[in-house]
Every structure is written in C-alpha cells, then in structure tokens.
C-alpha cells in the first residue's frame, strides 16, 4: 500500500511545533519595543539612513591592520555574538561599514588548511595544501622544489618594509605556525617548524631551512619590528637547553638556541628585546626598543578560559599584545602593517570544544575594538577575516536568549539535542553509545567545563575544516573595495592598493 503524505503533513515536519515552546523567552534589552511595529520600522529606517550617508574614504592608508580569526566561520561569529551580548548585539567588527566574501579553496583541495590560505591572503598567490610562501608548482614535502627561490612568493609584510614602513606579527599560536609563517616563511611543508621534523621527512636540514630558522635568518622575518605569540620549543634543542618557565627541553636536534641567535643577529647598536612573561611585555618601552620578540608559551598560547580558570597572570591577552605591538609600530612616521591572528578559535573547533572556540572569538573581537578605537579611520585600514570555515553547526529551534551552549529541543528519540554540533570530530564518541547505537542523554553530562566536547555526526580524531566562503569586514581608507565575492588571494592586493605599497596597482598612482 502506498502512503501519501499531504502537503500539510510535510510542512508540519519542516516547521514543527517545538517541544519547549512553553518555556519563557529570556527578555532582550529591547523586549517591550520589539513587540511593536514601530520599533522594527524605525530600526530599519535608521540602518538605511546610515548606509545612504556612507561616504567612500579614498585617503592613502598610513597603517593597515589585518585581523585573522583562524577557523572563524559565519556560524562561529553568530554564536560568539549571542554569547557575548545577545542576538541583537553585534561584535565590534560586525559594525564595520563594508563586508565581502572570500573563496578559500587551495589549488589542489576544495577544503583548505591554514597554510595554503595564509599564502593566499598574505602573499596574493594561491598554493597547495600544507605549503607556505610558495606557488602551486611546489608539492607538499618536496624538499628541492621548496628551495627554488623562483617559486617563492613575497608577503604584504615585506611589501610594507620595502616601502619604508614597519611590519609585525601578533598571534595566539606558535609564531612558527602556519598563519603567522605566511608573513615570512617559504616551505614545502607547514610542519617543518624545526630541524627535527625536516629530517623526519627525509630532507637535509643543512639545505632546507626550517621555519624557526627562517624567522631568525630569512629575508623578511629579521626585519619585522614586532613578533608576539607562543612557540619557544621550536627554537631550543631538546637535550641541551631548558625552557625559561618549564625547564623542559625544546624540539630542535641541532644544538642551537635560536632565541639567543635572534638577539645577536641585529646590527651593532640595535636594541633587540626578548620577553616571555606578561609583566616584561607591559614594561617594554616602545621608544627604546628597535625589535621585540615575545613568546609566552613553549607551544601555543593558553586558551583565554584556561588563563582565567588557572590564574595564568603572566600570559598576556590578545588585546594586550596588540596594544604593545601597535605602540612600537606607531613610532615609524611612515606607518605600518600588522598581522594579528586569533589562532585558537581553530583549535577549539578541531576538538569539538565550542566553549573555547567561541570565547576566543569574543577575545578576538575585543582586540579589534581596541585597535579601531586606538587609530583613526581616516588613515588606518582594518580588515577582519578568516582563513577557512569549520564543520560547526548552529541549528535547531532554541528560544530567543537561550544559552548557545545549551539544548535546543528533543530529537525523535526523545533525547535532547544541543544547539551546537559538528559534522565530525572526537565529540562523536562522547555522545554516542556505540554498542546500543543510540545517543547519550546530555542532561547526564557535566556541560559546564570549558573543555566539554560537543556532539559530532561521525567519529574523527580531529574535526575538519569547512569549505564555504568566509566573511571579510573592512573599515578605513578604501574599505569599500572589500565588498562582493572574490578569491582569497585578492585581499593583500586590495590592502596594498589602499596603502600604496607593493608592485601592483596603487591608490597613489592610478
């Protein structure tokens, strides 16, 4: 017998009566007004008027600050907005006047990684997955091709230096990690952060410079005015040296202490300063420091939530690093280019630990707000974007004001499902009873911990990136260029145009 499903029944399945519809809605700050027609009409009118009054800023950008939220998908931004202030309260960069969309694929992969994307948005050329600062003729782990200088790309950081400006890096990851390395490194494999891993892949470390070595002796990195983040372990030998804080050895196998070599690498009379504690960073005098290197962890910087939970007072916030970096860079009268990465958004998602990812996004927004308030829109272009997406989903039918880390209703099995879930990742094993083939009840779990793993649809040791486009938010000179849909590698060319640097089109030379 054939069962006929009516259109009405079909619609009921698409738009179900929600099991929690009698739960009171948490009042928004505009609760009473939102129930009126006038509120929404007036709000829309004000937005239209704001757009109509918008004028194009065609000044030359003295300074450019690029903020990169690693793995900051559209869903991540929305979740962070609600978590930080409510559905109606935008994050700082969401109030920027111009927004576009960037296509993130690698030359060889549909869904990218942070290496090929860094090459795109920092050097203006797309490359292959896992490669940095080289074009697509260089295949991953190709020792010889990676050394071919004719295949190397140069970053907007170098373009700024060539124009007489200063450049710098701030990140919450290791300073040798894929995203920051896009400013200065050229490598056929992103994991070659030290000589040990170069040898592990069968390359000769005497010929193939690891990323940490390039930070000290490469073409671009020695000229960077400020480098702040984590990653001390990549600069110290595993047997000979002890970390400043932990007393453990590093990851190198060549007996070198590259931090000490960095301190000695400058010309006579140049004041180079290395710091590994927050108090020392805050004490740095911008006018007496020629170059600053700060690494506050052996590996990545700690999650903000872990810093709060464990009273890690000697690790700076992203905002504090941005503040000090811009203090130093501002001493150059010609201006600067600064790359800032909120890198641990990505790591939280990889572990399905959404609390970490969302909180890191909120901290990222705070750093952007600091920079926008610190510099004038008349001469400073700020661009905010992401390198790639993630498989995180913001779904279900949660009530307005619902905790985004909570549940959004019940599934057909009668078990609550969460507002946040992932297409894949380690969270699968935390939420599925493999023997019974059934979902576990999240009400029986301790969901308050920062490292709580959210559910995933299929098991993987590490959740994957997503391949959809990412948003680009812009404010300042020539920010109107960043609208529309475009390839990710166009970003540095537009920033260079606005600041009149590089060998391409320039606003100062039509």
PDB file of N, CA and C in Angstrom, residues 125-197:
ATOM      1  N   UNK A 125      48.946  34.920  -3.711  1.00  0.00           N
ATOM      2  CA  UNK A 125      49.062  33.805  -4.641  1.00  0.00           C
ATOM      3  C   UNK A 125      48.503  32.551  -3.965  1.00  0.00           C
ATOM      4  N   UNK A 126      47.665  31.806  -4.656  1.00  0.00           N
ATOM      5  CA  UNK A 126      47.173  30.552  -4.094  1.00  0.00           C
ATOM      6  C   UNK A 126      48.182  29.427  -4.328  1.00  0.00           C
ATOM      7  N   UNK A 127      48.304  28.548  -3.336  1.00  0.00           N
ATOM      8  CA  UNK A 127      49.225  27.417  -3.431  1.00  0.00           C
ATOM      9  C   UNK A 127      48.539  26.130  -3.033  1.00  0.00           C
ATOM     10  N   UNK A 128      49.332  25.108  -2.760  1.00  0.00           N
ATOM     11  CA  UNK A 128      48.825  23.792  -2.400  1.00  0.00           C
ATOM     12  C   UNK A 128      48.643  23.642  -0.896  1.00  0.00           C
ATOM     13  N   UNK A 129      47.792  22.723  -0.523  1.00  0.00           N
ATOM     14  CA  UNK A 129      47.572  22.388   0.875  1.00  0.00           C
ATOM     15  C   UNK A 129      48.910  22.107   1.569  1.00  0.00           C
ATOM     16  N   UNK A 130      49.072  22.643   2.790  1.00  0.00           N
ATOM     17  CA  UNK A 130      50.216  22.386   3.673  1.00  0.00           C
ATOM     18  C   UNK A 130      51.485  23.119   3.269  1.00  0.00           C
ATOM     19  N   UNK A 131      51.474  23.893   2.175  1.00  0.00           N
ATOM     20  CA  UNK A 131      52.658  24.647   1.773  1.00  0.00           C
ATOM     21  C   UNK A 131      52.478  26.120   2.117  1.00  0.00           C
ATOM     22  N   UNK A 132      53.588  26.811   2.370  1.00  0.00           N
ATOM     23  CA  UNK A 132      53.546  28.220   2.791  1.00  0.00           C
ATOM     24  C   UNK A 132      54.546  29.035   1.987  1.00  0.00           C
ATOM     25  N   UNK A 133      54.096  30.160   1.453  1.00  0.00           N
ATOM     26  CA  UNK A 133      55.005  31.103   0.805  1.00  0.00           C
ATOM     27  C   UNK A 133      55.627  30.599  -0.481  1.00  0.00           C
ATOM     28  N   UNK A 134      54.965  29.629  -1.121  1.00  0.00           N
ATOM     29  CA  UNK A 134      55.440  29.109  -2.408  1.00  0.00           C
ATOM     30  C   UNK A 134      54.230  28.938  -3.324  1.00  0.00           C
ATOM     31  N   UNK A 135      54.462  28.901  -4.620  1.00  0.00           N
ATOM     32  CA  UNK A 135      53.330  28.745  -5.526  1.00  0.00           C
ATOM     33  C   UNK A 135      52.973  27.268  -5.697  1.00  0.00           C
ATOM     34  N   UNK A 136      51.994  26.988  -6.515  1.00  0.00           N
ATOM     35  CA  UNK A 136      51.445  25.639  -6.619  1.00  0.00           C
ATOM     36  C   UNK A 136      52.333  24.674  -7.382  1.00  0.00           C
ATOM     37  N   UNK A 137      53.450  25.146  -7.922  1.00  0.00           N
ATOM     38  CA  UNK A 137      54.411  24.221  -8.521  1.00  0.00           C
ATOM     39  C   UNK A 137      55.152  23.416  -7.454  1.00  0.00           C
ATOM     40  N   UNK A 138      55.103  23.899  -6.219  1.00  0.00           N
ATOM     41  CA  UNK A 138      55.739  23.202  -5.098  1.00  0.00           C
ATOM     42  C   UNK A 138      54.718  22.257  -4.470  1.00  0.00           C
ATOM     43  N   UNK A 139      54.998  20.956  -4.550  1.00  0.00           N
ATOM     44  CA  UNK A 139      54.125  19.966  -3.939  1.00  0.00           C
ATOM     45  C   UNK A 139      54.548  19.767  -2.481  1.00  0.00           C
ATOM     46  N   UNK A 140      53.605  19.283  -1.677  1.00  0.00           N
ATOM     47  CA  UNK A 140      53.877  19.117  -0.254  1.00  0.00           C
ATOM     48  C   UNK A 140      55.035  18.145  -0.026  1.00  0.00           C
ATOM     49  N   UNK A 141      55.940  18.533   0.866  1.00  0.00           N
ATOM     50  CA  UNK A 141      57.131  17.779   1.275  1.00  0.00           C
ATOM     51  C   UNK A 141      58.161  17.624   0.149  1.00  0.00           C
ATOM     52  N   UNK A 142      58.088  18.448  -0.867  1.00  0.00           N
ATOM     53  CA  UNK A 142      59.077  18.401  -1.950  1.00  0.00           C
ATOM     54  C   UNK A 142      60.279  19.246  -1.519  1.00  0.00           C
ATOM     55  N   UNK A 143      61.318  18.576  -1.021  1.00  0.00           N
ATOM     56  CA  UNK A 143      62.472  19.282  -0.453  1.00  0.00           C
ATOM     57  C   UNK A 143      63.128  20.225  -1.445  1.00  0.00           C
ATOM     58  N   UNK A 144      63.341  19.743  -2.665  1.00  0.00           N
ATOM     59  CA  UNK A 144      64.071  20.528  -3.660  1.00  0.00           C
ATOM     60  C   UNK A 144      63.225  21.690  -4.187  1.00  0.00           C
ATOM     61  N   UNK A 145      61.980  21.415  -4.541  1.00  0.00           N
ATOM     62  CA  UNK A 145      61.136  22.478  -5.104  1.00  0.00           C
ATOM     63  C   UNK A 145      60.941  23.608  -4.102  1.00  0.00           C
ATOM     64  N   UNK A 146      60.834  23.269  -2.825  1.00  0.00           N
ATOM     65  CA  UNK A 146      60.644  24.297  -1.804  1.00  0.00           C
ATOM     66  C   UNK A 146      61.814  25.248  -1.686  1.00  0.00           C
ATOM     67  N   UNK A 147      62.990  24.807  -2.134  1.00  0.00           N
ATOM     68  CA  UNK A 147      64.195  25.656  -2.060  1.00  0.00           C
ATOM     69  C   UNK A 147      64.346  26.559  -3.274  1.00  0.00           C
ATOM     70  N   UNK A 148      63.549  26.319  -4.294  1.00  0.00           N
ATOM     71  CA  UNK A 148      63.661  27.082  -5.536  1.00  0.00           C
ATOM     72  C   UNK A 148      63.097  28.491  -5.322  1.00  0.00           C
ATOM     73  N   UNK A 149      63.961  29.476  -5.246  1.00  0.00           N
ATOM     74  CA  UNK A 149      63.553  30.844  -4.930  1.00  0.00           C
ATOM     75  C   UNK A 149      62.624  31.434  -5.992  1.00  0.00           C
ATOM     76  N   UNK A 150      62.706  30.927  -7.206  1.00  0.00           N
ATOM     77  CA  UNK A 150      61.829  31.455  -8.254  1.00  0.00           C
ATOM     78  C   UNK A 150      60.372  31.063  -8.009  1.00  0.00           C
ATOM     79  N   UNK A 151      60.146  30.092  -7.121  1.00  0.00           N
ATOM     80  CA  UNK A 151      58.789  29.649  -6.803  1.00  0.00           C
ATOM     81  C   UNK A 151      58.289  30.258  -5.496  1.00  0.00           C
ATOM     82  N   UNK A 152      59.110  31.097  -4.871  1.00  0.00           N
ATOM     83  CA  UNK A 152      58.734  31.723  -3.603  1.00  0.00           C
ATOM     84  C   UNK A 152      57.852  32.948  -3.846  1.00  0.00           C
ATOM     85  N   UNK A 153      56.910  33.158  -2.956  1.00  0.00           N
ATOM     86  CA  UNK A 153      56.062  34.349  -3.010  1.00  0.00           C
ATOM     87  C   UNK A 153      56.483  35.298  -1.887  1.00  0.00           C
ATOM     88  N   UNK A 154      56.218  36.579  -2.040  1.00  0.00           N
ATOM     89  CA  UNK A 154      56.561  37.559  -1.002  1.00  0.00           C
ATOM     90  C   UNK A 154      55.277  38.110  -0.388  1.00  0.00           C
ATOM     91  N   UNK A 155      55.339  38.416   0.878  1.00  0.00           N
ATOM     92  CA  UNK A 155      54.135  38.817   1.609  1.00  0.00           C
ATOM     93  C   UNK A 155      53.954  40.326   1.659  1.00  0.00           C
ATOM     94  N   UNK A 156      52.758  40.712   2.005  1.00  0.00           N
ATOM     95  CA  UNK A 156      52.458  42.127   2.178  1.00  0.00           C
ATOM     96  C   UNK A 156      53.281  42.725   3.321  1.00  0.00           C
ATOM     97  N   UNK A 157      53.714  41.877   4.253  1.00  0.00           N
ATOM     98  CA  UNK A 157      54.619  42.358   5.293  1.00  0.00           C
ATOM     99  C   UNK A 157      55.923  42.843   4.702  1.00  0.00           C
ATOM    100  N   UNK A 158      56.463  42.099   3.738  1.00  0.00           N
ATOM    101  CA  UNK A 158      57.686  42.506   3.054  1.00  0.00           C
ATOM    102  C   UNK A 158      57.427  43.726   2.178  1.00  0.00           C
ATOM    103  N   UNK A 159      56.269  43.773   1.523  1.00  0.00           N
ATOM    104  CA  UNK A 159      55.943  44.936   0.695  1.00  0.00           C
ATOM    105  C   UNK A 159      55.951  46.213   1.540  1.00  0.00           C
ATOM    106  N   UNK A 160      55.413  46.131   2.743  1.00  0.00           N
ATOM    107  CA  UNK A 160      55.382  47.305   3.623  1.00  0.00           C
ATOM    108  C   UNK A 160      56.793  47.725   4.012  1.00  0.00           C
ATOM    109  N   UNK A 161      57.646  46.748   4.335  1.00  0.00           N
ATOM    110  CA  UNK A 161      59.041  47.046   4.706  1.00  0.00           C
ATOM    111  C   UNK A 161      59.765  47.705   3.547  1.00  0.00           C
ATOM    112  N   UNK A 162      59.553  47.184   2.345  1.00  0.00           N
ATOM    113  CA  UNK A 162      60.196  47.756   1.155  1.00  0.00           C
ATOM    114  C   UNK A 162      59.762  49.205   0.925  1.00  0.00           C
ATOM    115  N   UNK A 163      58.564  49.556   1.402  1.00  0.00           N
ATOM    116  CA  UNK A 163      58.040  50.916   1.228  1.00  0.00           C
ATOM    117  C   UNK A 163      58.446  51.838   2.376  1.00  0.00           C
ATOM    118  N   UNK A 164      59.275  51.359   3.295  1.00  0.00           N
ATOM    119  CA  UNK A 164      59.737  52.194   4.403  1.00  0.00           C
ATOM    120  C   UNK A 164      58.863  52.133   5.641  1.00  0.00           C
ATOM    121  N   UNK A 165      57.888  51.237   5.619  1.00  0.00           N
ATOM    122  CA  UNK A 165      57.035  51.065   6.787  1.00  0.00           C
ATOM    123  C   UNK A 165      57.605  49.949   7.675  1.00  0.00           C
ATOM    124  N   UNK A 166      57.012  49.764   8.843  1.00  0.00           N
ATOM    125  CA  UNK A 166      57.348  48.637   9.700  1.00  0.00           C
ATOM    126  C   UNK A 166      56.278  47.559   9.586  1.00  0.00           C
ATOM    127  N   UNK A 167      56.650  46.328   9.930  1.00  0.00           N
ATOM    128  CA  UNK A 167      55.708  45.205   9.916  1.00  0.00           C
ATOM    129  C   UNK A 167      55.839  44.422  11.211  1.00  0.00           C
ATOM    130  N   UNK A 168      54.742  43.735  11.554  1.00  0.00           N
ATOM    131  CA  UNK A 168      54.773  42.935  12.763  1.00  0.00           C
ATOM    132  C   UNK A 168      53.758  41.813  12.745  1.00  0.00           C
ATOM    133  N   UNK A 169      53.913  40.900  13.695  1.00  0.00           N
ATOM    134  CA  UNK A 169      53.040  39.731  13.843  1.00  0.00           C
ATOM    135  C   UNK A 169      52.604  39.620  15.291  1.00  0.00           C
ATOM    136  N   UNK A 170      51.323  39.381  15.503  1.00  0.00           N
ATOM    137  CA  UNK A 170      50.785  39.023  16.814  1.00  0.00           C
ATOM    138  C   UNK A 170      49.901  37.794  16.609  1.00  0.00           C
ATOM    139  N   UNK A 171      50.098  36.758  17.418  1.00  0.00           N
ATOM    140  CA  UNK A 171      49.294  35.553  17.281  1.00  0.00           C
ATOM    141  C   UNK A 171      49.132  34.863  18.626  1.00  0.00           C
ATOM    142  N   UNK A 172      48.078  34.081  18.768  1.00  0.00           N
ATOM    143  CA  UNK A 172      47.906  33.254  19.958  1.00  0.00           C
ATOM    144  C   UNK A 172      48.379  31.831  19.709  1.00  0.00           C
ATOM    145  N   UNK A 173      48.940  31.568  18.535  1.00  0.00           N
ATOM    146  CA  UNK A 173      49.538  30.274  18.229  1.00  0.00           C
ATOM    147  C   UNK A 173      51.056  30.396  18.345  1.00  0.00           C
ATOM    148  N   UNK A 174      51.770  29.328  17.992  1.00  0.00           N
ATOM    149  CA  UNK A 174      53.217  29.433  17.866  1.00  0.00           C
ATOM    150  C   UNK A 174      53.535  30.428  16.749  1.00  0.00           C
ATOM    151  N   UNK A 175      54.581  31.216  16.920  1.00  0.00           N
ATOM    152  CA  UNK A 175      54.929  32.210  15.897  1.00  0.00           C
ATOM    153  C   UNK A 175      55.439  31.539  14.628  1.00  0.00           C
ATOM    154  N   UNK A 176      55.725  30.241  14.709  1.00  0.00           N
ATOM    155  CA  UNK A 176      56.134  29.468  13.532  1.00  0.00           C
ATOM    156  C   UNK A 176      54.980  28.683  12.934  1.00  0.00           C
ATOM    157  N   UNK A 177      53.778  28.886  13.454  1.00  0.00           N
ATOM    158  CA  UNK A 177      52.612  28.146  12.962  1.00  0.00           C
ATOM    159  C   UNK A 177      52.217  28.663  11.583  1.00  0.00           C
ATOM    160  N   UNK A 178      51.295  27.970  10.933  1.00  0.00           N
ATOM    161  CA  UNK A 178      51.007  28.211   9.515  1.00  0.00           C
ATOM    162  C   UNK A 178      50.622  29.654   9.202  1.00  0.00           C
ATOM    163  N   UNK A 179      49.694  30.228   9.986  1.00  0.00           N
ATOM    164  CA  UNK A 179      49.204  31.569   9.648  1.00  0.00           C
ATOM    165  C   UNK A 179      50.280  32.638   9.774  1.00  0.00           C
ATOM    166  N   UNK A 180      50.929  32.794  10.934  1.00  0.00           N
ATOM    167  CA  UNK A 180      51.974  33.830  11.020  1.00  0.00           C
ATOM    168  C   UNK A 180      53.153  33.561  10.098  1.00  0.00           C
ATOM    169  N   UNK A 181      53.455  32.280   9.856  1.00  0.00           N
ATOM    170  CA  UNK A 181      54.579  31.957   8.974  1.00  0.00           C
ATOM    171  C   UNK A 181      54.345  32.469   7.560  1.00  0.00           C
ATOM    172  N   UNK A 182      53.081  32.687   7.195  1.00  0.00           N
ATOM    173  CA  UNK A 182      52.780  33.225   5.876  1.00  0.00           C
ATOM    174  C   UNK A 182      53.392  34.588   5.627  1.00  0.00           C
ATOM    175  N   UNK A 183      53.728  35.301   6.677  1.00  0.00           N
ATOM    176  CA  UNK A 183      54.371  36.612   6.538  1.00  0.00           C
ATOM    177  C   UNK A 183      55.816  36.484   6.075  1.00  0.00           C
ATOM    178  N   UNK A 184      56.520  35.423   6.531  1.00  0.00           N
ATOM    179  CA  UNK A 184      57.968  35.405   6.335  1.00  0.00           C
ATOM    180  C   UNK A 184      58.568  34.097   5.812  1.00  0.00           C
ATOM    181  N   UNK A 185      57.832  32.995   5.831  1.00  0.00           N
ATOM    182  CA  UNK A 185      58.433  31.695   5.538  1.00  0.00           C
ATOM    183  C   UNK A 185      58.150  31.214   4.118  1.00  0.00           C
ATOM    184  N   UNK A 186      59.028  30.326   3.644  1.00  0.00           N
ATOM    185  CA  UNK A 186      58.864  29.648   2.360  1.00  0.00           C
ATOM    186  C   UNK A 186      59.181  28.179   2.613  1.00  0.00           C
ATOM    187  N   UNK A 187      58.179  27.333   2.553  1.00  0.00           N
ATOM    188  CA  UNK A 187      58.398  25.936   2.905  1.00  0.00           C
ATOM    189  C   UNK A 187      57.419  25.022   2.188  1.00  0.00           C
ATOM    190  N   UNK A 188      57.908  23.821   1.869  1.00  0.00           N
ATOM    191  CA  UNK A 188      57.073  22.828   1.211  1.00  0.00           C
ATOM    192  C   UNK A 188      56.227  22.042   2.206  1.00  0.00           C
ATOM    193  N   UNK A 189      56.389  22.315   3.503  1.00  0.00           N
ATOM    194  CA  UNK A 189      55.557  21.624   4.483  1.00  0.00           C
ATOM    195  C   UNK A 189      55.438  22.449   5.756  1.00  0.00           C
ATOM    196  N   UNK A 190      54.233  22.719   6.147  1.00  0.00           N
ATOM    197  CA  UNK A 190      53.957  23.584   7.290  1.00  0.00           C
ATOM    198  C   UNK A 190      54.488  23.034   8.609  1.00  0.00           C
ATOM    199  N   UNK A 191      54.670  21.708   8.715  1.00  0.00           N
ATOM    200  CA  UNK A 191      55.148  21.121   9.961  1.00  0.00           C
ATOM    201  C   UNK A 191      56.649  21.220  10.136  1.00  0.00           C
ATOM    202  N   UNK A 192      57.354  21.741   9.150  1.00  0.00           N
ATOM    203  CA  UNK A 192      58.800  21.898   9.292  1.00  0.00           C
ATOM    204  C   UNK A 192      59.121  23.156  10.106  1.00  0.00           C
ATOM    205  N   UNK A 193      58.596  23.188  11.327  1.00  0.00           N
ATOM    206  CA  UNK A 193      58.824  24.346  12.197  1.00  0.00           C
ATOM    207  C   UNK A 193      60.192  24.312  12.861  1.00  0.00           C
ATOM    208  N   UNK A 194      60.828  23.123  12.915  1.00  0.00           N
ATOM    209  CA  UNK A 194      62.174  22.985  13.463  1.00  0.00           C
ATOM    210  C   UNK A 194      62.928  21.943  12.648  1.00  0.00           C
ATOM    211  N   UNK A 195      64.234  21.816  12.887  1.00  0.00           N
ATOM    212  CA  UNK A 195      65.073  20.931  12.071  1.00  0.00           C
ATOM    213  C   UNK A 195      64.734  19.457  12.247  1.00  0.00           C
ATOM    214  N   UNK A 196      64.246  19.066  13.422  1.00  0.00           N
ATOM    215  CA  UNK A 196      63.932  17.664  13.684  1.00  0.00           C
ATOM    216  C   UNK A 196      62.896  17.136  12.697  1.00  0.00           C
ATOM    217  N   UNK A 197      61.846  17.928  12.456  1.00  0.00           N
ATOM    218  CA  UNK A 197      60.787  17.470  11.560  1.00  0.00           C
ATOM    219  C   UNK A 197      61.184  17.575  10.094  1.00  0.00           C
TER     220      UNK A 197
END
